[in-house]
PDB file of C-alpha atoms in Angstrom:
ATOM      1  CA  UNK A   1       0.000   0.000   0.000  1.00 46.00           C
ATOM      2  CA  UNK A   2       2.824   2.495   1.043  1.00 46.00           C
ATOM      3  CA  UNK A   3       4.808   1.471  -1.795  1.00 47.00           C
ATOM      4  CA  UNK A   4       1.417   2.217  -4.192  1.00 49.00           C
ATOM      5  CA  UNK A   5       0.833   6.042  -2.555  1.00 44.00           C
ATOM      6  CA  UNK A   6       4.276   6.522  -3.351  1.00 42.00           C
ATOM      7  CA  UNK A   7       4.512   5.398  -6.656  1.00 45.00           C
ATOM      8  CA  UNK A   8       1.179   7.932  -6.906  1.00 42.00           C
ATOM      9  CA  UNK A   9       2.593  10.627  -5.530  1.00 44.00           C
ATOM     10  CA  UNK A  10       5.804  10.228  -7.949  1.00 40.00           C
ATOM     11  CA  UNK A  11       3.036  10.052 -10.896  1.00 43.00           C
ATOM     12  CA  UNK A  12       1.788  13.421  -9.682  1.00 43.00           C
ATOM     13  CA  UNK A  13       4.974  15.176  -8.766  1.00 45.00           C
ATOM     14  CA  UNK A  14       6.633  14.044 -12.571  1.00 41.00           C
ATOM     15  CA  UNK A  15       3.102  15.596 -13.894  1.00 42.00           C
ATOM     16  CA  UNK A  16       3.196  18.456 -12.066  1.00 41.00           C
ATOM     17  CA  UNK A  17       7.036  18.756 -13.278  1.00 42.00           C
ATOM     18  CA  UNK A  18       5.928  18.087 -16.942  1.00 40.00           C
ATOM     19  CA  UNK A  19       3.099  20.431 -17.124  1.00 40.00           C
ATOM     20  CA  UNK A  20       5.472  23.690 -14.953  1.00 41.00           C
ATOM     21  CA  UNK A  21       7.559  23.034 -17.568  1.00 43.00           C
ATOM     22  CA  UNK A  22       5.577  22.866 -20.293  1.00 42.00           C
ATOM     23  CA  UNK A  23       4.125  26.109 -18.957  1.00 42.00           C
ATOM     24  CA  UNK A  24       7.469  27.699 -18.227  1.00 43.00           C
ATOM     25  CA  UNK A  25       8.486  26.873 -22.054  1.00 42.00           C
ATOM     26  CA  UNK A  26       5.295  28.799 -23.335  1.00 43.00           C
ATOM     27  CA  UNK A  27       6.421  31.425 -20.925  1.00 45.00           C
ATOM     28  CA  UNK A  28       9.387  31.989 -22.836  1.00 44.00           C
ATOM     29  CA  UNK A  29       8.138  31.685 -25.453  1.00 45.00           C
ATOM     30  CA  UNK A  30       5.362  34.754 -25.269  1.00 45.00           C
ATOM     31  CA  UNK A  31       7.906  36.727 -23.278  1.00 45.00           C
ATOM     32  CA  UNK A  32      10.740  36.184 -26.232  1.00 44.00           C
ATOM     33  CA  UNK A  33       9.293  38.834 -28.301  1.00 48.00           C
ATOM     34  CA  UNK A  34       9.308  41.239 -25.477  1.00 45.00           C
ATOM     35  CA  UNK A  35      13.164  40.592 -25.267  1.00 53.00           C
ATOM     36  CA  UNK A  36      13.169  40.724 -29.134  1.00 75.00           C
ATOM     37  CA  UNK A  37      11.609  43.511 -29.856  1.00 84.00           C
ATOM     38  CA  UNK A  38      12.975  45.513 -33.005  1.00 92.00           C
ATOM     39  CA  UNK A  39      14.303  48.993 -32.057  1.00 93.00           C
ATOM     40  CA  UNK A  40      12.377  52.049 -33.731  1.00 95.00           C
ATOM     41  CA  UNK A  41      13.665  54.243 -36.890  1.00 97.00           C
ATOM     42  CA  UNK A  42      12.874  57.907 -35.737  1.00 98.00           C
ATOM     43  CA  UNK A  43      12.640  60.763 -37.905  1.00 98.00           C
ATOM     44  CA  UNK A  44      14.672  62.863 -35.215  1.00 98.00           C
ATOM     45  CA  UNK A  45      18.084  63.230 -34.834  1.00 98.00           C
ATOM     46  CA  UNK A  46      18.136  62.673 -31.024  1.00 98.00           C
ATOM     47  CA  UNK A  47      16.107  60.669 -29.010  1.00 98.00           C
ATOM     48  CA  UNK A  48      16.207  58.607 -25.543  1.00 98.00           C
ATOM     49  CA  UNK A  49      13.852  56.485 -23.176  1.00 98.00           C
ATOM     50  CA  UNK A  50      14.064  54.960 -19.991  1.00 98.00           C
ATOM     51  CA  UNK A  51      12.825  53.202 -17.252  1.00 97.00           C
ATOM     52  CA  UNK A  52      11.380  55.841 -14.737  1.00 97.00           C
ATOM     53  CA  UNK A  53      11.526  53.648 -11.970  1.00 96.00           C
ATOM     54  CA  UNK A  54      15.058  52.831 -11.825  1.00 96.00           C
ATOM     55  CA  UNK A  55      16.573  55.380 -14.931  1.00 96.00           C
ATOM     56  CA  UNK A  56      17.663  51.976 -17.138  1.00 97.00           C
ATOM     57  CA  UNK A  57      18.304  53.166 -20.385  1.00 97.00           C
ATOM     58  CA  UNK A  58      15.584  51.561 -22.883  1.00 98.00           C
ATOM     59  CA  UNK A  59      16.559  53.083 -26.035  1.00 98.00           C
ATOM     60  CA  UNK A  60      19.233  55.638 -27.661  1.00 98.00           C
ATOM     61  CA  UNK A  61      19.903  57.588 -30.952  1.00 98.00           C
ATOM     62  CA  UNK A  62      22.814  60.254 -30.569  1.00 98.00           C
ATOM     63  CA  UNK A  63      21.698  59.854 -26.575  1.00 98.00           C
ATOM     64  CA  UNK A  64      24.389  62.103 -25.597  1.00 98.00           C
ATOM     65  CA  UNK A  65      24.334  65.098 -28.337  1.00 98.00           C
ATOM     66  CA  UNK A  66      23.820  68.262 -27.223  1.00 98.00           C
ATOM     67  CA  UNK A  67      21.006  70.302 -29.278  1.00 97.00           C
ATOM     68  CA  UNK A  68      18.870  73.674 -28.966  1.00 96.00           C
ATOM     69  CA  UNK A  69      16.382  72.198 -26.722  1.00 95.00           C
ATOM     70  CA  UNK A  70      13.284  75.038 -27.662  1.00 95.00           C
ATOM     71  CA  UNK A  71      10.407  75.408 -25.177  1.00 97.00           C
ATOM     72  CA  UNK A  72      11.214  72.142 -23.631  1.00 98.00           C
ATOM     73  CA  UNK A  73      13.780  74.171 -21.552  1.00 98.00           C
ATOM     74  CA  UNK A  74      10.987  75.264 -19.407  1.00 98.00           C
ATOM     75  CA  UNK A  75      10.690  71.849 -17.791  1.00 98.00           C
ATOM     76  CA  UNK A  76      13.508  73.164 -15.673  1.00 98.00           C
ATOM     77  CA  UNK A  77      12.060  76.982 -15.343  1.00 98.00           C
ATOM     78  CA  UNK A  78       9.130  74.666 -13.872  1.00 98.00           C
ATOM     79  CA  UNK A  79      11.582  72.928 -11.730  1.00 98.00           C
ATOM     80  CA  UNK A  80      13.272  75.524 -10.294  1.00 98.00           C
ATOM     81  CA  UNK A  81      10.137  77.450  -9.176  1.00 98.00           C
ATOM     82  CA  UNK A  82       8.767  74.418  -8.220  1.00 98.00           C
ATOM     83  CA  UNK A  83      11.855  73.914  -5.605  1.00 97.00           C
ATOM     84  CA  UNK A  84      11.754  76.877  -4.220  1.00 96.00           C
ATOM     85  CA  UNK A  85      12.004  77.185  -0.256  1.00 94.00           C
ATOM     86  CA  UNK A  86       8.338  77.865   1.738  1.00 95.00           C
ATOM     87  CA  UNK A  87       6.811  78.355  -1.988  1.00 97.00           C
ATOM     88  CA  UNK A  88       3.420  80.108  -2.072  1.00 98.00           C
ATOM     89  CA  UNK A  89       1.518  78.767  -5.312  1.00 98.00           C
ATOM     90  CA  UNK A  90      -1.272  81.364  -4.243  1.00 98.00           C
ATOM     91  CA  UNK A  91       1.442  84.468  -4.003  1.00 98.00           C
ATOM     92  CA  UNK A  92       0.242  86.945  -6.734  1.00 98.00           C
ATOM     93  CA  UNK A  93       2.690  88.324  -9.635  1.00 98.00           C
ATOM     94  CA  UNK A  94       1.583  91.590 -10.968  1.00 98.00           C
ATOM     95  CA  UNK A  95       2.147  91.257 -15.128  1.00 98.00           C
ATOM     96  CA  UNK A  96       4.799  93.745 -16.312  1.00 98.00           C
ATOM     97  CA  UNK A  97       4.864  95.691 -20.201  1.00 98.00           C
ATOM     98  CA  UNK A  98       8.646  94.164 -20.133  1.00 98.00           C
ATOM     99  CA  UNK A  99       7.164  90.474 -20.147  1.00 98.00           C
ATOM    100  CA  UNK A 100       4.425  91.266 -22.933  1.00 97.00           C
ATOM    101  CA  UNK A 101       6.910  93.488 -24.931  1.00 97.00           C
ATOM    102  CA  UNK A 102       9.207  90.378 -24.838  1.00 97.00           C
ATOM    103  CA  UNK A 103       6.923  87.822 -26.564  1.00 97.00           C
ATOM    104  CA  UNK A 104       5.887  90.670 -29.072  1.00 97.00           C
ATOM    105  CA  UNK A 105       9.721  91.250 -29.919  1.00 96.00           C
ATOM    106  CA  UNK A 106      10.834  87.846 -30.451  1.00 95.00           C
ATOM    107  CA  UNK A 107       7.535  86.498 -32.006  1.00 95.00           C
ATOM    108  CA  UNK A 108       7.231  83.984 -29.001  1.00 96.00           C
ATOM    109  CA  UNK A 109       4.609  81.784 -27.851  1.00 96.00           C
ATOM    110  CA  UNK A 110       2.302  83.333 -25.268  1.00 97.00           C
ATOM    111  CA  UNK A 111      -0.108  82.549 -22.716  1.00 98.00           C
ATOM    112  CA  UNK A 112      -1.700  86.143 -23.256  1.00 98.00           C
ATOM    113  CA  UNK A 113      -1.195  87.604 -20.247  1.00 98.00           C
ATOM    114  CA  UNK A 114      -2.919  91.234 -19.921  1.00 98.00           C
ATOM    115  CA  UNK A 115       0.187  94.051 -17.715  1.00 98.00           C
ATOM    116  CA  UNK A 116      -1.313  95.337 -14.630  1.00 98.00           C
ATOM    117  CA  UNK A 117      -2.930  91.933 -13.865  1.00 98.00           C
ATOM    118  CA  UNK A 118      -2.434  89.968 -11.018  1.00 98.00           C
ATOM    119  CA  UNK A 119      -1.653  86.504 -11.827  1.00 98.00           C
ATOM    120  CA  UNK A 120      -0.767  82.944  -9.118  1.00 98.00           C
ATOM    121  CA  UNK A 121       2.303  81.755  -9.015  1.00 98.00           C
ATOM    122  CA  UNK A 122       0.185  78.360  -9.993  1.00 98.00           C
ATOM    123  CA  UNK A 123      -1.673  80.180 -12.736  1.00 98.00           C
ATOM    124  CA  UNK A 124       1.770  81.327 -14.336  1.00 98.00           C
ATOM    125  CA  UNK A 125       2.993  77.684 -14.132  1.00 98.00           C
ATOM    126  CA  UNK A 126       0.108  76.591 -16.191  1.00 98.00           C
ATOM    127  CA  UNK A 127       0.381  79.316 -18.493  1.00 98.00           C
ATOM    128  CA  UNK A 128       4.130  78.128 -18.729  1.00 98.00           C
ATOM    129  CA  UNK A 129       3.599  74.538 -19.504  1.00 98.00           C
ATOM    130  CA  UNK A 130       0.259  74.647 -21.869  1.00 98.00           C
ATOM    131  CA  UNK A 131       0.785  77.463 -24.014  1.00 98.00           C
ATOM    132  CA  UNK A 132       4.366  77.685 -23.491  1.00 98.00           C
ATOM    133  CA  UNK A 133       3.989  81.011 -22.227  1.00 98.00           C
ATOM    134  CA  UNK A 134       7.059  82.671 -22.650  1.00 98.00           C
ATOM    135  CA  UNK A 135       5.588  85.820 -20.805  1.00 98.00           C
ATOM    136  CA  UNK A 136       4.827  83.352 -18.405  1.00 98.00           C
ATOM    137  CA  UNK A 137       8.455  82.043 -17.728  1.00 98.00           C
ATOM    138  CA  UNK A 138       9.804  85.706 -17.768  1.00 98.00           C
ATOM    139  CA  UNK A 139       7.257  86.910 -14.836  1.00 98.00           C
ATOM    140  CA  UNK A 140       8.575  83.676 -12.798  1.00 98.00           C
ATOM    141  CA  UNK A 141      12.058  84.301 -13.356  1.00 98.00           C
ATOM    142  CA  UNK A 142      11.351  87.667 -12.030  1.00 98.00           C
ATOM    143  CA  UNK A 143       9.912  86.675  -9.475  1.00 98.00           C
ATOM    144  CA  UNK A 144      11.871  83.785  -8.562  1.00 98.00           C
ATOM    145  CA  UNK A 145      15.136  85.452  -9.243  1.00 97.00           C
ATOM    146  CA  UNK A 146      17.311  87.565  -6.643  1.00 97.00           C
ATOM    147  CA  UNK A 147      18.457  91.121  -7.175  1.00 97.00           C
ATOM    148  CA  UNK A 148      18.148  94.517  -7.620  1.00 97.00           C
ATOM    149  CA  UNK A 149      16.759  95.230 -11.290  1.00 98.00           C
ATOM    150  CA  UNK A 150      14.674  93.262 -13.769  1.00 97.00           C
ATOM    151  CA  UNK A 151      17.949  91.985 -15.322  1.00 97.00           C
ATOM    152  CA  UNK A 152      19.875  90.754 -12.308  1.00 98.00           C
ATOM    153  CA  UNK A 153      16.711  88.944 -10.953  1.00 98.00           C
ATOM    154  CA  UNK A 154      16.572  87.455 -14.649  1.00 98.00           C
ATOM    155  CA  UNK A 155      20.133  86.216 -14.428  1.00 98.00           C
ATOM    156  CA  UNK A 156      19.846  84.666 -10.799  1.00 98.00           C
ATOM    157  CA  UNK A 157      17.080  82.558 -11.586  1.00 98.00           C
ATOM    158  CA  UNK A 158      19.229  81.372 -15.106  1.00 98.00           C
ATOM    159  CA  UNK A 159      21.924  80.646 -12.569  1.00 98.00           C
ATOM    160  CA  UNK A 160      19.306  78.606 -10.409  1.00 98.00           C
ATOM    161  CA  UNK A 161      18.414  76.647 -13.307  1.00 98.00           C
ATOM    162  CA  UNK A 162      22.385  75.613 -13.975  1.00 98.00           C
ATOM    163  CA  UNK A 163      22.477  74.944 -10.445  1.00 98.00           C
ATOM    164  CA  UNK A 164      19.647  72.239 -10.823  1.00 98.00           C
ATOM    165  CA  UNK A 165      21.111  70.909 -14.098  1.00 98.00           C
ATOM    166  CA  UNK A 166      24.778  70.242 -12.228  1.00 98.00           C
ATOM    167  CA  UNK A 167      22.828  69.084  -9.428  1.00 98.00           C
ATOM    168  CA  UNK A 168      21.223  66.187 -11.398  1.00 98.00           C
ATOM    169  CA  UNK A 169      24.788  65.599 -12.507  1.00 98.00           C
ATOM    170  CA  UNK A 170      24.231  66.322 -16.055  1.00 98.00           C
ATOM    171  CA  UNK A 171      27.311  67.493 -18.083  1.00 96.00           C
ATOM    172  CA  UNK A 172      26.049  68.305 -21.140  1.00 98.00           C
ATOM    173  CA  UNK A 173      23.354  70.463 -20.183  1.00 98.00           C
ATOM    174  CA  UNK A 174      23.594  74.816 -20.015  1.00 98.00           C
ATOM    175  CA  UNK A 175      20.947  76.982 -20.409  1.00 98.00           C
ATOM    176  CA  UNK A 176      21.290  80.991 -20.724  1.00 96.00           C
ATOM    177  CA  UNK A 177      17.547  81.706 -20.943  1.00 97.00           C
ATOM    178  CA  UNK A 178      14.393  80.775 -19.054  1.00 97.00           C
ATOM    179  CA  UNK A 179      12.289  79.831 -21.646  1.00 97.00           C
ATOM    180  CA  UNK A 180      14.237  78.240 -24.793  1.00 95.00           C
ATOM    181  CA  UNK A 181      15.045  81.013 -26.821  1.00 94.00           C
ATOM    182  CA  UNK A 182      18.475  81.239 -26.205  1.00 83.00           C
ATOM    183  CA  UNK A 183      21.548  83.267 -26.986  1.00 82.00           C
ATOM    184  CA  UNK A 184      23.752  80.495 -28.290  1.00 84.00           C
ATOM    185  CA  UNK A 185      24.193  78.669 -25.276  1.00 91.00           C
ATOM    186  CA  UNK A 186      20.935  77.074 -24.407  1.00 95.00           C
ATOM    187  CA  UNK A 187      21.234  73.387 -24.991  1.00 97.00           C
ATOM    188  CA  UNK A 188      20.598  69.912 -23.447  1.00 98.00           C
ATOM    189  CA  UNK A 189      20.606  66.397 -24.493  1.00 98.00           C
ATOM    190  CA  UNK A 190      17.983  63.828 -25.441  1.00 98.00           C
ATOM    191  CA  UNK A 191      19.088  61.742 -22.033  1.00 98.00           C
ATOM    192  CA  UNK A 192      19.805  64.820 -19.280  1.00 98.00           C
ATOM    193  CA  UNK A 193      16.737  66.358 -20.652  1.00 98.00           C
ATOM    194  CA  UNK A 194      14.452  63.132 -19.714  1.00 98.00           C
ATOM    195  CA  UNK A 195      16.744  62.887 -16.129  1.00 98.00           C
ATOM    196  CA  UNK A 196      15.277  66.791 -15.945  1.00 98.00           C
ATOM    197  CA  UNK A 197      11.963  65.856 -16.449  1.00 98.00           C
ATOM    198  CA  UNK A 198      11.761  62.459 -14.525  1.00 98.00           C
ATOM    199  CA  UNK A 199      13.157  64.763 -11.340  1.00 98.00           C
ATOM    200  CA  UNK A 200      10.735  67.306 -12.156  1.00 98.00           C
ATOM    201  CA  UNK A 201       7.707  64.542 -12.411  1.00 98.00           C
ATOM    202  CA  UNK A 202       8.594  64.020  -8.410  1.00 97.00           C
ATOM    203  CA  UNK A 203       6.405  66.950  -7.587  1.00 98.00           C
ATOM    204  CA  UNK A 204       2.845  66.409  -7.921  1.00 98.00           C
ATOM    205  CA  UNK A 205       1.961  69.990  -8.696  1.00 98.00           C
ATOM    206  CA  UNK A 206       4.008  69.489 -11.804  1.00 98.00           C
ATOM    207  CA  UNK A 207       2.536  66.089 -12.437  1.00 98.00           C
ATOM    208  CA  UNK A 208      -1.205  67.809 -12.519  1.00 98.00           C
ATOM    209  CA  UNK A 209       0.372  70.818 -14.421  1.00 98.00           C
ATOM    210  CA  UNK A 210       1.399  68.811 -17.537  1.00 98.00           C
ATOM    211  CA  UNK A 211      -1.245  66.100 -17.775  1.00 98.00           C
ATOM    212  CA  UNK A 212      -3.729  68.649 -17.970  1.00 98.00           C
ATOM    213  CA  UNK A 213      -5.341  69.215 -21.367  1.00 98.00           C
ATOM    214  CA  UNK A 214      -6.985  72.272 -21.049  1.00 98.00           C
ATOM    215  CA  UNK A 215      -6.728  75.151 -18.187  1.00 98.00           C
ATOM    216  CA  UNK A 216      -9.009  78.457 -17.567  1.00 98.00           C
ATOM    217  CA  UNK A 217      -7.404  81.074 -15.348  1.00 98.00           C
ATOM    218  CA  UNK A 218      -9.197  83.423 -13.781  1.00 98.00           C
ATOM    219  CA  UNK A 219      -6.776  86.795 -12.658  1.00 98.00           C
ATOM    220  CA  UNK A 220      -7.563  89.712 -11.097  1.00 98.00           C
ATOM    221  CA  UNK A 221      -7.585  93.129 -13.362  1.00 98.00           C
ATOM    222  CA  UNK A 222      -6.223  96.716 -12.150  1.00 95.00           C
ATOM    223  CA  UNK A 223      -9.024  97.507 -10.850  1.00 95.00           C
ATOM    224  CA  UNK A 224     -10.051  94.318  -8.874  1.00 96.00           C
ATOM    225  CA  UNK A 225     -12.051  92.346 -10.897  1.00 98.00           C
ATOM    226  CA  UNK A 226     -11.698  89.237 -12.195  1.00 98.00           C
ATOM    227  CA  UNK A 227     -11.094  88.496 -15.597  1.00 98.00           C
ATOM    228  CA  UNK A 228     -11.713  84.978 -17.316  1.00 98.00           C
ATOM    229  CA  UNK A 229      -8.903  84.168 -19.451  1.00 98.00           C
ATOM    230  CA  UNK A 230      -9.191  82.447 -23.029  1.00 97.00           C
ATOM    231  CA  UNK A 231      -8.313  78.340 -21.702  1.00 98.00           C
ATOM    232  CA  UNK A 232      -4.559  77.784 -22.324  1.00 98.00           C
ATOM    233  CA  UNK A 233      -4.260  74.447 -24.366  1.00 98.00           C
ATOM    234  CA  UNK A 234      -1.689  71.922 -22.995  1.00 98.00           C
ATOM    235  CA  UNK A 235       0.342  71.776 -26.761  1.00 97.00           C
ATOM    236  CA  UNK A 236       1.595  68.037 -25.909  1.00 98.00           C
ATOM    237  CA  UNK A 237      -0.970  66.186 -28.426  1.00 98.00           C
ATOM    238  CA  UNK A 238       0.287  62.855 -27.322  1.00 98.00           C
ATOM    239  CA  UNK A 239      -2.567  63.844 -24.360  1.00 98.00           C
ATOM    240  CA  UNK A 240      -5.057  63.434 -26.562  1.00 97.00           C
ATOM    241  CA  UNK A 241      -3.556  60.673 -28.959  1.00 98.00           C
ATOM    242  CA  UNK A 242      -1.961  57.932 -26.911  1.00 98.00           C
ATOM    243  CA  UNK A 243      -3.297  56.115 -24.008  1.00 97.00           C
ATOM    244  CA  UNK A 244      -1.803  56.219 -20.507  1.00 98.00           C
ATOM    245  CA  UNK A 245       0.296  59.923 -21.497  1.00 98.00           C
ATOM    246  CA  UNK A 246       1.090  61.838 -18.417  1.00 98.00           C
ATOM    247  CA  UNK A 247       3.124  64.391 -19.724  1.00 97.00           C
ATOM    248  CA  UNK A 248       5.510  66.635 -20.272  1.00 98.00           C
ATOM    249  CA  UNK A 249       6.585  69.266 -22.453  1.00 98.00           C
ATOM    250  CA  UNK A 250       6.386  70.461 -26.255  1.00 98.00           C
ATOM    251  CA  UNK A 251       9.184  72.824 -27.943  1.00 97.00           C
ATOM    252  CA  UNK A 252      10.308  74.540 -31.156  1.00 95.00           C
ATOM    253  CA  UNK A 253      12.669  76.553 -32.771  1.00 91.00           C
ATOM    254  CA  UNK A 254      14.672  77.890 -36.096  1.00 92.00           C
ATOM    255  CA  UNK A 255      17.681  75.720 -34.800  1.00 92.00           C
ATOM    256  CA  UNK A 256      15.722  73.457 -32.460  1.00 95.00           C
ATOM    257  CA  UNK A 257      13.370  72.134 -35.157  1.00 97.00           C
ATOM    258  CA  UNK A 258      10.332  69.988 -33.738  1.00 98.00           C
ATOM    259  CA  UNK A 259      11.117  68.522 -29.528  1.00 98.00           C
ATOM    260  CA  UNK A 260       9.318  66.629 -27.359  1.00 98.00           C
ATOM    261  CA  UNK A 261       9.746  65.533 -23.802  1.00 98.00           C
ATOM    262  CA  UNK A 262       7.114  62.744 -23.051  1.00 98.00           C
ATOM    263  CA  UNK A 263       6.052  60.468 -20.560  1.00 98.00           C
ATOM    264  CA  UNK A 264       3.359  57.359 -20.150  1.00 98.00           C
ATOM    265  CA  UNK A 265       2.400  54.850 -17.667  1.00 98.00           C
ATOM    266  CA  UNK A 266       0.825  51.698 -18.840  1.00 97.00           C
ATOM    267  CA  UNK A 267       0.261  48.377 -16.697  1.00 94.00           C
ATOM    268  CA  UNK A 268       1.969  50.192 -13.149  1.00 96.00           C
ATOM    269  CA  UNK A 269       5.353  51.233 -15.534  1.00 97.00           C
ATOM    270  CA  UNK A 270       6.409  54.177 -16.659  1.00 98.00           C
ATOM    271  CA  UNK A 271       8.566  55.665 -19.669  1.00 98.00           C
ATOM    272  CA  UNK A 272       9.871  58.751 -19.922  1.00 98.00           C
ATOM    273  CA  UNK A 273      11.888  59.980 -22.870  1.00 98.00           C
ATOM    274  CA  UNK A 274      12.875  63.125 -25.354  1.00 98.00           C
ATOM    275  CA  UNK A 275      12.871  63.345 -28.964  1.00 98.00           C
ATOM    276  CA  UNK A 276      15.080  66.388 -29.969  1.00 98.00           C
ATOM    277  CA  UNK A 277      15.005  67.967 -33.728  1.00 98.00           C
ATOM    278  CA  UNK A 278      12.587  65.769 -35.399  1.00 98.00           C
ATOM    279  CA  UNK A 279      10.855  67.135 -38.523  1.00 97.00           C
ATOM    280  CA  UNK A 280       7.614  68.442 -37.728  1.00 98.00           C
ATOM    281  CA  UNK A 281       4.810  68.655 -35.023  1.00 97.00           C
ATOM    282  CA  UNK A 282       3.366  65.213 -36.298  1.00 98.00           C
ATOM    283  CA  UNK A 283       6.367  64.016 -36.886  1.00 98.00           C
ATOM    284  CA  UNK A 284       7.703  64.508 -33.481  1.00 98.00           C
ATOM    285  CA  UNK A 285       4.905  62.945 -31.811  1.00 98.00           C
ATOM    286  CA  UNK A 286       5.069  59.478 -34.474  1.00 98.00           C
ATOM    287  CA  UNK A 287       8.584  59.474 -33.255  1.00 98.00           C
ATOM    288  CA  UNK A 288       7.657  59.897 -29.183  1.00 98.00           C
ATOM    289  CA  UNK A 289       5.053  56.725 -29.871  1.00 98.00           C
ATOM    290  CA  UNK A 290       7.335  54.569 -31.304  1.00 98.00           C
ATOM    291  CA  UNK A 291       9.705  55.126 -28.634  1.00 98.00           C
ATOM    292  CA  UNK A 292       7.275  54.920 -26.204  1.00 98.00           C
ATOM    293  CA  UNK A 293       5.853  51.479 -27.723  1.00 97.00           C
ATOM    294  CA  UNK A 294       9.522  50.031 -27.692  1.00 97.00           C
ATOM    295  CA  UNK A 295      10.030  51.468 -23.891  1.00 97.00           C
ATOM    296  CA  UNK A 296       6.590  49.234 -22.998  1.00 97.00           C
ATOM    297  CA  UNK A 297       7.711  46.561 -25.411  1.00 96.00           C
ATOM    298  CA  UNK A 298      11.470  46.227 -23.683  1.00 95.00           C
ATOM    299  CA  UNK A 299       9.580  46.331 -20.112  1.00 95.00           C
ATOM    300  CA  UNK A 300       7.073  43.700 -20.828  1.00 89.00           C
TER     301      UNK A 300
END
């Protein structure tokens, strides 16, 4: 008898052994194509993704190449507000003629602000990272900036941003303006720029920010009442195109061409990469889906 519920159990245990493996061979088998997974052709001439969770590289295309990073730069004018010590996101900034005649001068991207309005500190991030507001970024490196004139104050909060960038440990990254159009020295890579925006991504107020689609702000006029602003559209279309996108930043430029700093979490993961110079708004985003497909793909 104890010789039979042995020889049983051994019947059971080698068909338990047979079917685990037969089951760990199909494993393989549907995770194989995971592992061998064809890397993307992009359209741009820089691009990088990785791993949010732990920074592992996922994919690279001239990783390491410093470019004109356009609007994309404000990702760190974000950041550095965003960091700053007992930060009020409430505290009102009264809108200057310098920041208007700015945008006007250099043909920028706006987020419309009206001088002699009062405007958040949270409102001006919005109208930073939808629109692209460059009046935006200039009233919040005024603002955020140390000094005695408009100029000084300016330059501090540049210097802030450099700070952050050597911070993060990124050598290939300098930036001489506070929203992208630079003076010949604003530039970044495909893989510090994602590092920039994966730190930035730690703060939640950022995380809302950019995953927003569309945003209404309501400021207060010279005279104390309120005035409904025209909504600020979030420019990232990947929002609106591919499931799971979180984020984070558009940009643009003679010498930049077509950016894009993206982000998406699918199944618990997330991937964060940068396309830099690509060919055209659609193009840019084709590129950032592909790269975000391979990043999912790679992950399993």
């Amino acid at each position: 008898m104890i010789t039979g519920i042995k020889g049983i159990r051994l019947r059971r245990a080698t068909a338990v052994a047979v079917t685990s493996g037969a089951l760990l061979a199909t494993g393989a088998l549907t995770a194989a194509p995971a592992q061998a997974v064809t890397a993307p052709s992009i359209v741009a001439k820089g691009g990088f993704v990785m791993n949010n969770a732990n920074a592992a590289t996922l994919y690279g295309k001239a990783a390491d190449t410093r470019r004109s990073t356009g609007s994309t730069t404000k990702i760190m004018t974000a950041k550095v507000v965003l960091a700053q010590s007992n930060l009020n996101l409430d505290a009102k900034v009264t809108i200057q003629k310098a920041y208007s005649d700015y945008v006007v001068k250099n043909n920028a991207s706006q987020a419309h602000l009206i001088v002699g309005d009062k405007v958040t500190v949270r409102q001006l991030l919005y109208g930073l990272m939808l629109p692209s507001g460059c009046d935006a970024a200039y009233a919040l490196a005024d603002k955020f900036g140390s000094g005695s004139t408009r100029a000084a104050r300016v330059k501090s909060f540049i210097g802030k941003m450099n700070t952050a960038a050597k911070n993060l440990g990124l050598k290939n990254t300098h930036f001489d303006s506070f929203d992208g159009i630079g003076n010949g020295s604003n530039y970044s890579t495909p893989r510090d720029l994602t590092k920039i925006a994966s730190s930035a991504m730690k703060s939640a107020t950022f995380r809302t920010i950019v995953k927003t689609k569309s945003y209404t702000a309501k400021t207060v006029t010279k005279t104390g009442s309120t005035r409904t602003m025209n909504p600020w559209k979030n420019t990232n279309g990947l929002l609106s195109s591919y499931s799971g996108t979180i984020g984070v930043k558009t940009g643009s430029g003679p010498e930049a061409k077509y950016c894009l700093v993206f982000a998406a979490t699918r199944n618990g993961k997330t991937v964060i990469g940068t396309v830099l110079a690509s060919s055209s708004i659609a193009q840019r985003e084709t590129d950032a889906k592909k790269l975000l497909n391979y990043g999912f793909a790679k992950l399993g």
